């Protein structure tokens, strides 16, 4: 399993547009085959940093997923929305694998 972390630098005056973008991915990403953990918009601290996080079985599965997402009607619409509104100033993507599993049980007090 791999996890894709997308770090966004967004226009702080267009946070509402980013949140619309995030909600759209909340529908399209799972439909196209990735397990969406979530999109995270600025709340406290930085007003320009946002994240998107999802998992896939492998990089090969990611390549197939990208094709499905590019062909998905909402996916296409969301790409065009971001392009037209220009709220994303920078986007960096990294793929990581979980190294800490198995996790211990949560201690209760």
mmCIF file of N, CA, C and O in Angstrom:
data_model
loop_
_atom_site.group_PDB
_atom_site.id
_atom_site.type_symbol
_atom_site.label_atom_id
_atom_site.label_comp_id
_atom_site.label_asym_id
_atom_site.label_seq_id
_atom_site.Cartn_x
_atom_site.Cartn_y
_atom_site.Cartn_z
ATOM 1 N N UNK A 1 0.849 -1.176 0.000
ATOM 2 C CA UNK A 1 0.000 0.000 0.000
ATOM 3 C C UNK A 1 0.892 1.235 0.000
ATOM 4 O O UNK A 1 1.868 1.294 0.722
ATOM 5 N N UNK A 2 0.518 2.218 -0.804
ATOM 6 C CA UNK A 2 1.215 3.505 -0.823
ATOM 7 C C UNK A 2 0.217 4.608 -0.506
ATOM 8 O O UNK A 2 -0.979 4.472 -0.760
ATOM 9 N N UNK A 3 0.734 5.668 0.065
ATOM 10 C CA UNK A 3 -0.100 6.824 0.375
ATOM 11 C C UNK A 3 0.437 8.021 -0.381
ATOM 12 O O UNK A 3 1.628 8.303 -0.337
ATOM 13 N N UNK A 4 -0.442 8.691 -1.086
ATOM 14 C CA UNK A 4 -0.095 9.903 -1.814
ATOM 15 C C UNK A 4 -0.441 11.100 -0.941
ATOM 16 O O UNK A 4 -1.583 11.245 -0.507
ATOM 17 N N UNK A 5 0.570 11.924 -0.670
ATOM 18 C CA UNK A 5 0.382 13.168 0.048
ATOM 19 C C UNK A 5 0.554 14.297 -0.961
ATOM 20 O O UNK A 5 1.604 14.394 -1.601
ATOM 21 N N UNK A 6 -0.462 15.119 -1.109
ATOM 22 C CA UNK A 6 -0.386 16.274 -1.989
ATOM 23 C C UNK A 6 -0.363 17.518 -1.103
ATOM 24 O O UNK A 6 -1.277 17.733 -0.307
ATOM 25 N N UNK A 7 0.708 18.281 -1.226
ATOM 26 C CA UNK A 7 0.804 19.544 -0.486
ATOM 27 C C UNK A 7 0.506 20.671 -1.459
ATOM 28 O O UNK A 7 1.114 20.774 -2.523
ATOM 29 N N UNK A 8 -0.459 21.491 -1.088
ATOM 30 C CA UNK A 8 -0.869 22.615 -1.910
ATOM 31 C C UNK A 8 -0.446 23.924 -1.250
ATOM 32 O O UNK A 8 -0.541 24.066 -0.028
ATOM 33 N N UNK A 9 -0.037 24.854 -2.069
ATOM 34 C CA UNK A 9 0.064 26.242 -1.640
ATOM 35 C C UNK A 9 -1.095 26.931 -2.343
ATOM 36 O O UNK A 9 -1.178 26.916 -3.580
ATOM 37 N N UNK A 10 -2.015 27.469 -1.547
ATOM 38 C CA UNK A 10 -3.217 28.065 -2.127
ATOM 39 C C UNK A 10 -3.261 29.570 -1.858
ATOM 40 O O UNK A 10 -2.617 30.070 -0.933
ATOM 41 N N UNK A 11 -4.037 30.252 -2.673
ATOM 42 C CA UNK A 11 -4.285 31.671 -2.474
ATOM 43 C C UNK A 11 -5.148 31.802 -1.220
ATOM 44 O O UNK A 11 -6.260 31.256 -1.168
ATOM 45 N N UNK A 12 -4.667 32.508 -0.187
ATOM 46 C CA UNK A 12 -5.441 32.572 1.058
ATOM 47 C C UNK A 12 -6.788 33.282 0.909
ATOM 48 O O UNK A 12 -7.678 33.089 1.735
ATOM 49 N N UNK A 13 -6.949 34.049 -0.154
ATOM 50 C CA UNK A 13 -8.213 34.748 -0.375
ATOM 51 C C UNK A 13 -9.201 33.899 -1.176
ATOM 52 O O UNK A 13 -10.317 34.337 -1.437
ATOM 53 N N UNK A 14 -8.759 32.679 -1.543
ATOM 54 C CA UNK A 14 -9.622 31.777 -2.307
ATOM 55 C C UNK A 14 -9.772 30.425 -1.610
ATOM 56 O O UNK A 14 -9.943 29.397 -2.247
ATOM 57 N N UNK A 15 -9.720 30.458 -0.295
ATOM 58 C CA UNK A 15 -9.865 29.222 0.480
ATOM 59 C C UNK A 15 -11.217 28.554 0.222
ATOM 60 O O UNK A 15 -11.304 27.336 0.143
ATOM 61 N N UNK A 16 -12.265 29.336 0.051
ATOM 62 C CA UNK A 16 -13.589 28.774 -0.226
ATOM 63 C C UNK A 16 -13.585 27.980 -1.533
ATOM 64 O O UNK A 16 -14.210 26.924 -1.624
ATOM 65 N N UNK A 17 -12.873 28.476 -2.536
ATOM 66 C CA UNK A 17 -12.772 27.755 -3.811
ATOM 67 C C UNK A 17 -12.027 26.442 -3.615
ATOM 68 O O UNK A 17 -12.412 25.411 -4.172
ATOM 69 N N UNK A 18 -10.968 26.460 -2.798
ATOM 70 C CA UNK A 18 -10.247 25.216 -2.526
ATOM 71 C C UNK A 18 -11.168 24.211 -1.834
ATOM 72 O O UNK A 18 -11.117 23.016 -2.124
ATOM 73 N N UNK A 19 -12.007 24.669 -0.940
ATOM 74 C CA UNK A 19 -12.911 23.758 -0.231
ATOM 75 C C UNK A 19 -13.939 23.141 -1.172
ATOM 76 O O UNK A 19 -14.301 21.969 -1.015
ATOM 77 N N UNK A 20 -14.404 23.877 -2.163
ATOM 78 C CA UNK A 20 -15.289 23.310 -3.192
ATOM 79 C C UNK A 20 -14.533 22.240 -3.965
ATOM 80 O O UNK A 20 -15.037 21.133 -4.195
ATOM 81 N N UNK A 21 -13.324 22.558 -4.364
ATOM 82 C CA UNK A 21 -12.430 21.622 -5.075
ATOM 83 C C UNK A 21 -12.253 20.340 -4.256
ATOM 84 O O UNK A 21 -12.378 19.235 -4.778
ATOM 85 N N UNK A 22 -11.998 20.489 -2.969
ATOM 86 C CA UNK A 22 -11.800 19.344 -2.080
ATOM 87 C C UNK A 22 -13.052 18.469 -2.002
ATOM 88 O O UNK A 22 -12.973 17.242 -2.070
ATOM 89 N N UNK A 23 -14.209 19.086 -1.858
ATOM 90 C CA UNK A 23 -15.462 18.316 -1.781
ATOM 91 C C UNK A 23 -15.717 17.560 -3.085
ATOM 92 O O UNK A 23 -16.203 16.427 -3.069
ATOM 93 N N UNK A 24 -15.392 18.181 -4.211
ATOM 94 C CA UNK A 24 -15.543 17.485 -5.494
ATOM 95 C C UNK A 24 -14.648 16.255 -5.556
ATOM 96 O O UNK A 24 -15.077 15.186 -6.005
ATOM 97 N N UNK A 25 -13.408 16.385 -5.109
ATOM 98 C CA UNK A 25 -12.523 15.212 -5.085
ATOM 99 C C UNK A 25 -13.048 14.155 -4.115
ATOM 100 O O UNK A 25 -12.831 12.966 -4.315
ATOM 101 N N UNK A 26 -13.753 14.596 -3.091
ATOM 102 C CA UNK A 26 -14.350 13.648 -2.150
ATOM 103 C C UNK A 26 -15.325 12.699 -2.816
ATOM 104 O O UNK A 26 -15.574 11.595 -2.316
ATOM 105 N N UNK A 27 -15.878 13.097 -3.951
ATOM 106 C CA UNK A 27 -16.767 12.231 -4.730
ATOM 107 C C UNK A 27 -15.999 11.476 -5.820
ATOM 108 O O UNK A 27 -16.172 10.277 -6.002
ATOM 109 N N UNK A 28 -15.158 12.190 -6.551
ATOM 110 C CA UNK A 28 -14.507 11.608 -7.735
ATOM 111 C C UNK A 28 -13.395 10.627 -7.391
ATOM 112 O O UNK A 28 -13.268 9.578 -8.036
ATOM 113 N N UNK A 29 -12.579 10.929 -6.400
ATOM 114 C CA UNK A 29 -11.421 10.071 -6.090
ATOM 115 C C UNK A 29 -11.851 8.661 -5.703
ATOM 116 O O UNK A 29 -11.355 7.689 -6.282
ATOM 117 N N UNK A 30 -12.768 8.486 -4.744
ATOM 118 C CA UNK A 30 -13.168 7.109 -4.409
ATOM 119 C C UNK A 30 -13.825 6.386 -5.592
ATOM 120 O O UNK A 30 -13.611 5.192 -5.795
ATOM 121 N N UNK A 31 -14.616 7.106 -6.366
ATOM 122 C CA UNK A 31 -15.284 6.506 -7.525
ATOM 123 C C UNK A 31 -14.259 5.982 -8.540
ATOM 124 O O UNK A 31 -14.506 5.011 -9.236
ATOM 125 N N UNK A 32 -13.093 6.609 -8.600
ATOM 126 C CA UNK A 32 -12.075 6.232 -9.579
ATOM 127 C C UNK A 32 -11.064 5.227 -9.033
ATOM 128 O O UNK A 32 -10.150 4.833 -9.751
ATOM 129 N N UNK A 33 -11.209 4.810 -7.768
ATOM 130 C CA UNK A 33 -10.428 3.686 -7.283
ATOM 131 C C UNK A 33 -9.403 3.929 -6.202
ATOM 132 O O UNK A 33 -8.700 2.998 -5.806
ATOM 133 N N UNK A 34 -9.294 5.143 -5.670
ATOM 134 C CA UNK A 34 -8.362 5.391 -4.563
ATOM 135 C C UNK A 34 -9.160 5.487 -3.263
ATOM 136 O O UNK A 34 -10.332 5.844 -3.264
ATOM 137 N N UNK A 35 -8.498 5.162 -2.168
ATOM 138 C CA UNK A 35 -9.113 5.271 -0.848
ATOM 139 C C UNK A 35 -8.753 6.649 -0.292
ATOM 140 O O UNK A 35 -7.625 6.868 0.161
ATOM 141 N N UNK A 36 -9.689 7.571 -0.361
ATOM 142 C CA UNK A 36 -9.443 8.948 0.059
ATOM 143 C C UNK A 36 -9.446 9.049 1.577
ATOM 144 O O UNK A 36 -10.425 8.692 2.230
ATOM 145 N N UNK A 37 -8.352 9.534 2.135
ATOM 146 C CA UNK A 37 -8.290 9.830 3.562
ATOM 147 C C UNK A 37 -8.905 11.201 3.790
ATOM 148 O O UNK A 37 -9.694 11.393 4.697
ATOM 149 N N UNK A 38 -8.574 12.164 2.928
ATOM 150 C CA UNK A 38 -9.227 13.460 3.019
ATOM 151 C C UNK A 38 -8.424 14.582 2.416
ATOM 152 O O UNK A 38 -7.247 14.437 2.097
ATOM 153 N N UNK A 39 -9.115 15.708 2.273
ATOM 154 C CA UNK A 39 -8.503 16.971 1.885
ATOM 155 C C UNK A 39 -8.595 17.884 3.098
ATOM 156 O O UNK A 39 -9.608 17.894 3.797
ATOM 157 N N UNK A 40 -7.531 18.627 3.320
ATOM 158 C CA UNK A 40 -7.426 19.441 4.521
ATOM 159 C C UNK A 40 -7.100 20.879 4.124
ATOM 160 O O UNK A 40 -6.090 21.132 3.475
ATOM 161 N N UNK A 41 -7.976 21.806 4.520
ATOM 162 C CA UNK A 41 -7.810 23.224 4.212
ATOM 163 C C UNK A 41 -7.224 23.947 5.424
ATOM 164 O O UNK A 41 -7.361 23.485 6.558
ATOM 165 N N UNK A 42 -6.596 25.098 5.205
ATOM 166 C CA UNK A 42 -6.055 25.862 6.327
ATOM 167 C C UNK A 42 -7.138 26.199 7.353
ATOM 168 O O UNK A 42 -8.276 26.509 6.991
ATOM 169 N N UNK A 43 -6.753 26.120 8.609
ATOM 170 C CA UNK A 43 -7.684 26.464 9.683
ATOM 171 C C UNK A 43 -7.017 27.409 10.685
ATOM 172 O O UNK A 43 -7.558 28.449 11.015
ATOM 173 N N UNK A 44 -5.859 27.034 11.159
ATOM 174 C CA UNK A 44 -5.100 27.840 12.126
ATOM 175 C C UNK A 44 -3.636 27.752 11.730
ATOM 176 O O UNK A 44 -3.180 26.714 11.262
ATOM 177 N N UNK A 45 -2.912 28.803 11.914
ATOM 178 C CA UNK A 45 -1.503 28.814 11.514
ATOM 179 C C UNK A 45 -1.392 29.292 10.078
ATOM 180 O O UNK A 45 -1.913 30.352 9.730
ATOM 181 N N UNK A 46 -0.762 28.510 9.243
ATOM 182 C CA UNK A 46 -0.584 28.893 7.842
ATOM 183 C C UNK A 46 -1.933 29.069 7.155
ATOM 184 O O UNK A 46 -2.837 28.254 7.313
ATOM 185 N N UNK A 47 -2.044 30.111 6.366
ATOM 186 C CA UNK A 47 -3.277 30.344 5.611
ATOM 187 C C UNK A 47 -3.123 29.922 4.154
ATOM 188 O O UNK A 47 -4.053 30.075 3.366
ATOM 189 N N UNK A 48 -1.962 29.382 3.817
ATOM 190 C CA UNK A 48 -1.703 29.023 2.421
ATOM 191 C C UNK A 48 -1.424 27.538 2.208
ATOM 192 O O UNK A 48 -1.334 27.103 1.064
ATOM 193 N N UNK A 49 -1.300 26.739 3.272
ATOM 194 C CA UNK A 49 -0.949 25.328 3.134
ATOM 195 C C UNK A 49 -2.178 24.446 3.296
ATOM 196 O O UNK A 49 -2.922 24.570 4.266
ATOM 197 N N UNK A 50 -2.370 23.557 2.323
ATOM 198 C CA UNK A 50 -3.475 22.598 2.346
ATOM 199 C C UNK A 50 -2.928 21.245 1.906
ATOM 200 O O UNK A 50 -1.849 21.168 1.301
ATOM 201 N N UNK A 51 -3.677 20.174 2.189
ATOM 202 C CA UNK A 51 -3.231 18.822 1.845
ATOM 203 C C UNK A 51 -4.376 17.986 1.295
ATOM 204 O O UNK A 51 -5.530 18.176 1.660
ATOM 205 N N UNK A 52 -4.006 17.030 0.465
ATOM 206 C CA UNK A 52 -4.889 15.958 0.040
ATOM 207 C C UNK A 52 -4.141 14.649 0.289
ATOM 208 O O UNK A 52 -2.931 14.575 0.020
ATOM 209 N N UNK A 53 -4.845 13.629 0.813
ATOM 210 C CA UNK A 53 -4.189 12.367 1.161
ATOM 211 C C UNK A 53 -5.084 11.203 0.751
ATOM 212 O O UNK A 53 -6.266 11.171 1.102
ATOM 213 N N UNK A 54 -4.511 10.260 -0.009
ATOM 214 C CA UNK A 54 -5.248 9.055 -0.375
ATOM 215 C C UNK A 54 -4.285 7.886 -0.537
ATOM 216 O O UNK A 54 -3.080 8.079 -0.668
ATOM 217 N N UNK A 55 -4.836 6.672 -0.489
ATOM 218 C CA UNK A 55 -4.003 5.473 -0.610
ATOM 219 C C UNK A 55 -4.422 4.655 -1.826
ATOM 220 O O UNK A 55 -5.566 4.715 -2.287
ATOM 221 N N UNK A 56 -3.442 3.890 -2.304
ATOM 222 C CA UNK A 56 -3.619 2.964 -3.427
ATOM 223 C C UNK A 56 -2.731 1.755 -3.180
ATOM 224 O O UNK A 56 -1.731 1.854 -2.458
ATOM 225 N N UNK A 57 -3.057 0.625 -3.809
ATOM 226 C CA UNK A 57 -2.242 -0.576 -3.583
ATOM 227 C C UNK A 57 -0.806 -0.469 -4.103
ATOM 228 O O UNK A 57 0.099 -1.067 -3.526
ATOM 229 N N UNK A 58 -0.583 0.294 -5.180
ATOM 230 C CA UNK A 58 0.751 0.329 -5.798
ATOM 231 C C UNK A 58 0.851 1.520 -6.754
ATOM 232 O O UNK A 58 -0.161 2.152 -7.079
ATOM 233 N N UNK A 59 2.059 1.782 -7.240
ATOM 234 C CA UNK A 59 2.227 2.826 -8.253
ATOM 235 C C UNK A 59 1.549 2.445 -9.564
ATOM 236 O O UNK A 59 1.045 3.310 -10.278
ATOM 237 N N UNK A 60 1.525 1.155 -9.888
ATOM 238 C CA UNK A 60 0.817 0.705 -11.092
ATOM 239 C C UNK A 60 -0.680 1.012 -10.963
ATOM 240 O O UNK A 60 -1.314 1.481 -11.913
ATOM 241 N N UNK A 61 -1.244 0.766 -9.774
ATOM 242 C CA UNK A 61 -2.657 1.094 -9.533
ATOM 243 C C UNK A 61 -2.875 2.597 -9.632
ATOM 244 O O UNK A 61 -3.916 3.050 -10.118
ATOM 245 N N UNK A 62 -1.896 3.381 -9.216
ATOM 246 C CA UNK A 62 -1.987 4.837 -9.321
ATOM 247 C C UNK A 62 -2.079 5.269 -10.786
ATOM 248 O O UNK A 62 -2.875 6.148 -11.125
ATOM 249 N N UNK A 63 -1.289 4.655 -11.641
ATOM 250 C CA UNK A 63 -1.320 5.006 -13.066
ATOM 251 C C UNK A 63 -2.699 4.722 -13.666
ATOM 252 O O UNK A 63 -3.223 5.533 -14.434
ATOM 253 N N UNK A 64 -3.296 3.591 -13.317
ATOM 254 C CA UNK A 64 -4.645 3.264 -13.793
ATOM 255 C C UNK A 64 -5.674 4.250 -13.227
ATOM 256 O O UNK A 64 -6.576 4.714 -13.934
ATOM 257 N N UNK A 65 -5.530 4.552 -11.960
ATOM 258 C CA UNK A 65 -6.428 5.505 -11.286
ATOM 259 C C UNK A 65 -6.370 6.873 -11.970
ATOM 260 O O UNK A 65 -7.399 7.512 -12.189
ATOM 261 N N UNK A 66 -5.158 7.356 -12.293
ATOM 262 C CA UNK A 66 -5.019 8.665 -12.955
ATOM 263 C C UNK A 66 -5.788 8.717 -14.268
ATOM 264 O O UNK A 66 -6.422 9.727 -14.573
ATOM 265 N N UNK A 67 -5.765 7.624 -15.018
ATOM 266 C CA UNK A 67 -6.502 7.578 -16.288
ATOM 267 C C UNK A 67 -8.010 7.658 -16.046
ATOM 268 O O UNK A 67 -8.725 8.371 -16.748
ATOM 269 N N UNK A 68 -8.485 6.912 -15.046
ATOM 270 C CA UNK A 68 -9.918 6.947 -14.736
ATOM 271 C C UNK A 68 -10.331 8.336 -14.252
ATOM 272 O O UNK A 68 -11.381 8.854 -14.633
ATOM 273 N N UNK A 69 -9.499 8.959 -13.422
ATOM 274 C CA UNK A 69 -9.824 10.281 -12.890
ATOM 275 C C UNK A 69 -9.853 11.327 -13.996
ATOM 276 O O UNK A 69 -10.725 12.197 -14.011
ATOM 277 N N UNK A 70 -8.919 11.234 -14.936
ATOM 278 C CA UNK A 70 -8.879 12.190 -16.056
ATOM 279 C C UNK A 70 -10.099 12.048 -16.962
ATOM 280 O O UNK A 70 -10.521 13.017 -17.594
ATOM 281 N N UNK A 71 -10.694 10.852 -17.009
ATOM 282 C CA UNK A 71 -11.867 10.604 -17.850
ATOM 283 C C UNK A 71 -13.183 10.832 -17.097
ATOM 284 O O UNK A 71 -14.240 10.937 -17.713
ATOM 285 N N UNK A 72 -13.133 10.915 -15.790
ATOM 286 C CA UNK A 72 -14.327 11.082 -14.969
ATOM 287 C C UNK A 72 -14.927 12.474 -15.198
ATOM 288 O O UNK A 72 -14.199 13.473 -15.172
ATOM 289 N N UNK A 73 -16.246 12.597 -15.422
ATOM 290 C CA UNK A 73 -16.849 13.917 -15.668
ATOM 291 C C UNK A 73 -16.574 14.930 -14.552
ATOM 292 O O UNK A 73 -16.211 16.077 -14.827
ATOM 293 N N UNK A 74 -16.734 14.530 -13.297
ATOM 294 C CA UNK A 74 -16.474 15.459 -12.192
ATOM 295 C C UNK A 74 -14.979 15.734 -12.067
ATOM 296 O O UNK A 74 -14.576 16.853 -11.746
ATOM 297 N N UNK A 75 -14.155 14.738 -12.335
ATOM 298 C CA UNK A 75 -12.710 14.939 -12.318
ATOM 299 C C UNK A 75 -12.294 15.989 -13.332
ATOM 300 O O UNK A 75 -11.544 16.924 -13.019
ATOM 301 N N UNK A 76 -12.795 15.856 -14.553
ATOM 302 C CA UNK A 76 -12.488 16.842 -15.608
ATOM 303 C C UNK A 76 -12.983 18.230 -15.209
ATOM 304 O O UNK A 76 -12.279 19.228 -15.370
ATOM 305 N N UNK A 77 -14.199 18.271 -14.699
ATOM 306 C CA UNK A 77 -14.784 19.543 -14.283
ATOM 307 C C UNK A 77 -13.958 20.191 -13.179
ATOM 308 O O UNK A 77 -13.740 21.411 -13.179
ATOM 309 N N UNK A 78 -13.463 19.379 -12.241
ATOM 310 C CA UNK A 78 -12.692 19.918 -11.126
ATOM 311 C C UNK A 78 -11.327 20.446 -11.581
ATOM 312 O O UNK A 78 -10.868 21.479 -11.094
ATOM 313 N N UNK A 79 -10.685 19.734 -12.507
ATOM 314 C CA UNK A 79 -9.423 20.238 -13.060
ATOM 315 C C UNK A 79 -9.653 21.597 -13.723
ATOM 316 O O UNK A 79 -8.862 22.527 -13.549
ATOM 317 N N UNK A 80 -10.723 21.707 -14.490
ATOM 318 C CA UNK A 80 -11.033 22.962 -15.182
ATOM 319 C C UNK A 80 -11.383 24.076 -14.189
ATOM 320 O O UNK A 80 -11.018 25.237 -14.388
ATOM 321 N N UNK A 81 -12.097 23.727 -13.127
ATOM 322 C CA UNK A 81 -12.442 24.688 -12.082
ATOM 323 C C UNK A 81 -11.169 25.273 -11.459
ATOM 324 O O UNK A 81 -11.041 26.492 -11.317
ATOM 325 N N UNK A 82 -10.222 24.413 -11.116
ATOM 326 C CA UNK A 82 -8.963 24.878 -10.518
ATOM 327 C C UNK A 82 -8.184 25.755 -11.496
ATOM 328 O O UNK A 82 -7.614 26.780 -11.105
ATOM 329 N N UNK A 83 -8.189 25.366 -12.745
ATOM 330 C CA UNK A 83 -7.481 26.137 -13.773
ATOM 331 C C UNK A 83 -8.109 27.521 -13.943
ATOM 332 O O UNK A 83 -7.405 28.530 -14.016
ATOM 333 N N UNK A 84 -9.428 27.581 -13.980
ATOM 334 C CA UNK A 84 -10.127 28.848 -14.194
ATOM 335 C C UNK A 84 -10.025 29.773 -12.975
ATOM 336 O O UNK A 84 -9.841 30.984 -13.124
ATOM 337 N N UNK A 85 -10.152 29.213 -11.780
ATOM 338 C CA UNK A 85 -10.176 30.022 -10.560
ATOM 339 C C UNK A 85 -8.777 30.363 -10.038
ATOM 340 O O UNK A 85 -8.628 31.286 -9.245
ATOM 341 N N UNK A 86 -7.772 29.583 -10.417
ATOM 342 C CA UNK A 86 -6.366 29.846 -10.095
ATOM 343 C C UNK A 86 -6.106 30.001 -8.594
ATOM 344 O O UNK A 86 -5.358 30.879 -8.165
ATOM 345 N N UNK A 87 -6.715 29.138 -7.786
ATOM 346 C CA UNK A 87 -6.501 29.200 -6.342
ATOM 347 C C UNK A 87 -5.328 28.334 -5.895
ATOM 348 O O UNK A 87 -4.844 28.482 -4.781
ATOM 349 N N UNK A 88 -4.852 27.443 -6.763
ATOM 350 C CA UNK A 88 -3.682 26.629 -6.442
ATOM 351 C C UNK A 88 -2.454 27.319 -7.009
ATOM 352 O O UNK A 88 -2.331 27.505 -8.215
ATOM 353 N N UNK A 89 -1.544 27.700 -6.118
ATOM 354 C CA UNK A 89 -0.333 28.385 -6.538
ATOM 355 C C UNK A 89 0.819 27.398 -6.746
ATOM 356 O O UNK A 89 1.718 27.640 -7.542
ATOM 357 N N UNK A 90 0.778 26.297 -6.011
ATOM 358 C CA UNK A 90 1.821 25.270 -6.106
ATOM 359 C C UNK A 90 1.230 23.954 -5.618
ATOM 360 O O UNK A 90 0.404 23.936 -4.715
ATOM 361 N N UNK A 91 1.694 22.870 -6.216
ATOM 362 C CA UNK A 91 1.217 21.535 -5.846
ATOM 363 C C UNK A 91 2.400 20.575 -5.895
ATOM 364 O O UNK A 91 3.074 20.466 -6.913
ATOM 365 N N UNK A 92 2.665 19.916 -4.779
ATOM 366 C CA UNK A 92 3.738 18.920 -4.698
ATOM 367 C C UNK A 92 3.131 17.595 -4.261
ATOM 368 O O UNK A 92 2.308 17.548 -3.344
ATOM 369 N N UNK A 93 3.572 16.526 -4.899
ATOM 370 C CA UNK A 93 3.020 15.193 -4.649
ATOM 371 C C UNK A 93 4.168 14.257 -4.261
ATOM 372 O O UNK A 93 5.207 14.259 -4.901
ATOM 373 N N UNK A 94 3.937 13.472 -3.206
ATOM 374 C CA UNK A 94 4.926 12.493 -2.776
ATOM 375 C C UNK A 94 4.190 11.209 -2.404
ATOM 376 O O UNK A 94 3.061 11.247 -1.911
ATOM 377 N N UNK A 95 4.821 10.070 -2.677
ATOM 378 C CA UNK A 95 4.253 8.770 -2.341
ATOM 379 C C UNK A 95 5.101 8.145 -1.239
ATOM 380 O O UNK A 95 6.311 8.028 -1.380
ATOM 381 N N UNK A 96 4.433 7.761 -0.157
ATOM 382 C CA UNK A 96 5.117 7.163 0.989
ATOM 383 C C UNK A 96 4.463 5.846 1.337
ATOM 384 O O UNK A 96 3.305 5.601 0.996
ATOM 385 N N UNK A 97 5.218 4.991 2.036
ATOM 386 C CA UNK A 97 4.637 3.753 2.557
ATOM 387 C C UNK A 97 4.690 3.793 4.068
ATOM 388 O O UNK A 97 5.598 4.393 4.659
ATOM 389 N N UNK A 98 3.719 3.174 4.696
ATOM 390 C CA UNK A 98 3.626 3.144 6.151
ATOM 391 C C UNK A 98 4.773 2.309 6.710
ATOM 392 O O UNK A 98 4.943 1.146 6.325
ATOM 393 N N UNK A 99 5.544 2.897 7.596
ATOM 394 C CA UNK A 99 6.696 2.198 8.158
ATOM 395 C C UNK A 99 6.512 1.855 9.635
ATOM 396 O O UNK A 99 7.298 1.089 10.180
ATOM 397 N N UNK A 100 5.491 2.367 10.277
ATOM 398 C CA UNK A 100 5.342 2.196 11.730
ATOM 399 C C UNK A 100 4.396 1.065 12.127
ATOM 400 O O UNK A 100 4.249 0.797 13.309
ATOM 401 N N UNK A 101 3.763 0.414 11.192
ATOM 402 C CA UNK A 101 2.787 -0.637 11.528
ATOM 403 C C UNK A 101 3.508 -1.927 11.917
ATOM 404 O O UNK A 101 4.599 -2.181 11.432
ATOM 405 N N UNK A 102 2.948 -2.750 12.745
ATOM 406 C CA UNK A 102 1.633 -2.557 13.388
ATOM 407 C C UNK A 102 1.742 -1.593 14.574
ATOM 408 O O UNK A 102 2.744 -1.572 15.262
ATOM 409 N N UNK A 103 0.698 -0.844 14.761
ATOM 410 C CA UNK A 103 0.662 0.112 15.867
ATOM 411 C C UNK A 103 0.192 -0.576 17.129
ATOM 412 O O UNK A 103 -0.582 -1.540 17.084
ATOM 413 N N UNK A 104 0.655 -0.083 18.260
ATOM 414 C CA UNK A 104 0.223 -0.610 19.543
ATOM 415 C C UNK A 104 -1.178 -0.128 19.876
ATOM 416 O O UNK A 104 -1.704 0.815 19.279
ATOM 417 N N UNK A 105 -1.773 -0.792 20.829
ATOM 418 C CA UNK A 105 -3.106 -0.406 21.280
ATOM 419 C C UNK A 105 -3.052 0.929 22.002
ATOM 420 O O UNK A 105 -2.060 1.248 22.675
ATOM 421 N N UNK A 106 -4.104 1.708 21.877
ATOM 422 C CA UNK A 106 -4.224 2.983 22.557
ATOM 423 C C UNK A 106 -4.423 2.735 24.048
ATOM 424 O O UNK A 106 -5.308 1.973 24.442
ATOM 425 N N UNK A 107 -3.587 3.345 24.845
ATOM 426 C CA UNK A 107 -3.705 3.179 26.295
ATOM 427 C C UNK A 107 -4.840 4.058 26.816
ATOM 428 O O UNK A 107 -4.921 5.234 26.490
ATOM 429 N N UNK A 108 -5.703 3.488 27.602
ATOM 430 C CA UNK A 108 -6.797 4.261 28.213
ATOM 431 C C UNK A 108 -6.481 4.475 29.669
ATOM 432 O O UNK A 108 -5.887 3.627 30.338
ATOM 433 N N UNK A 109 -6.905 5.610 30.164
ATOM 434 C CA UNK A 109 -6.616 5.941 31.568
ATOM 435 C C UNK A 109 -7.868 5.921 32.383
ATOM 436 O O UNK A 109 -8.928 6.143 32.006
#
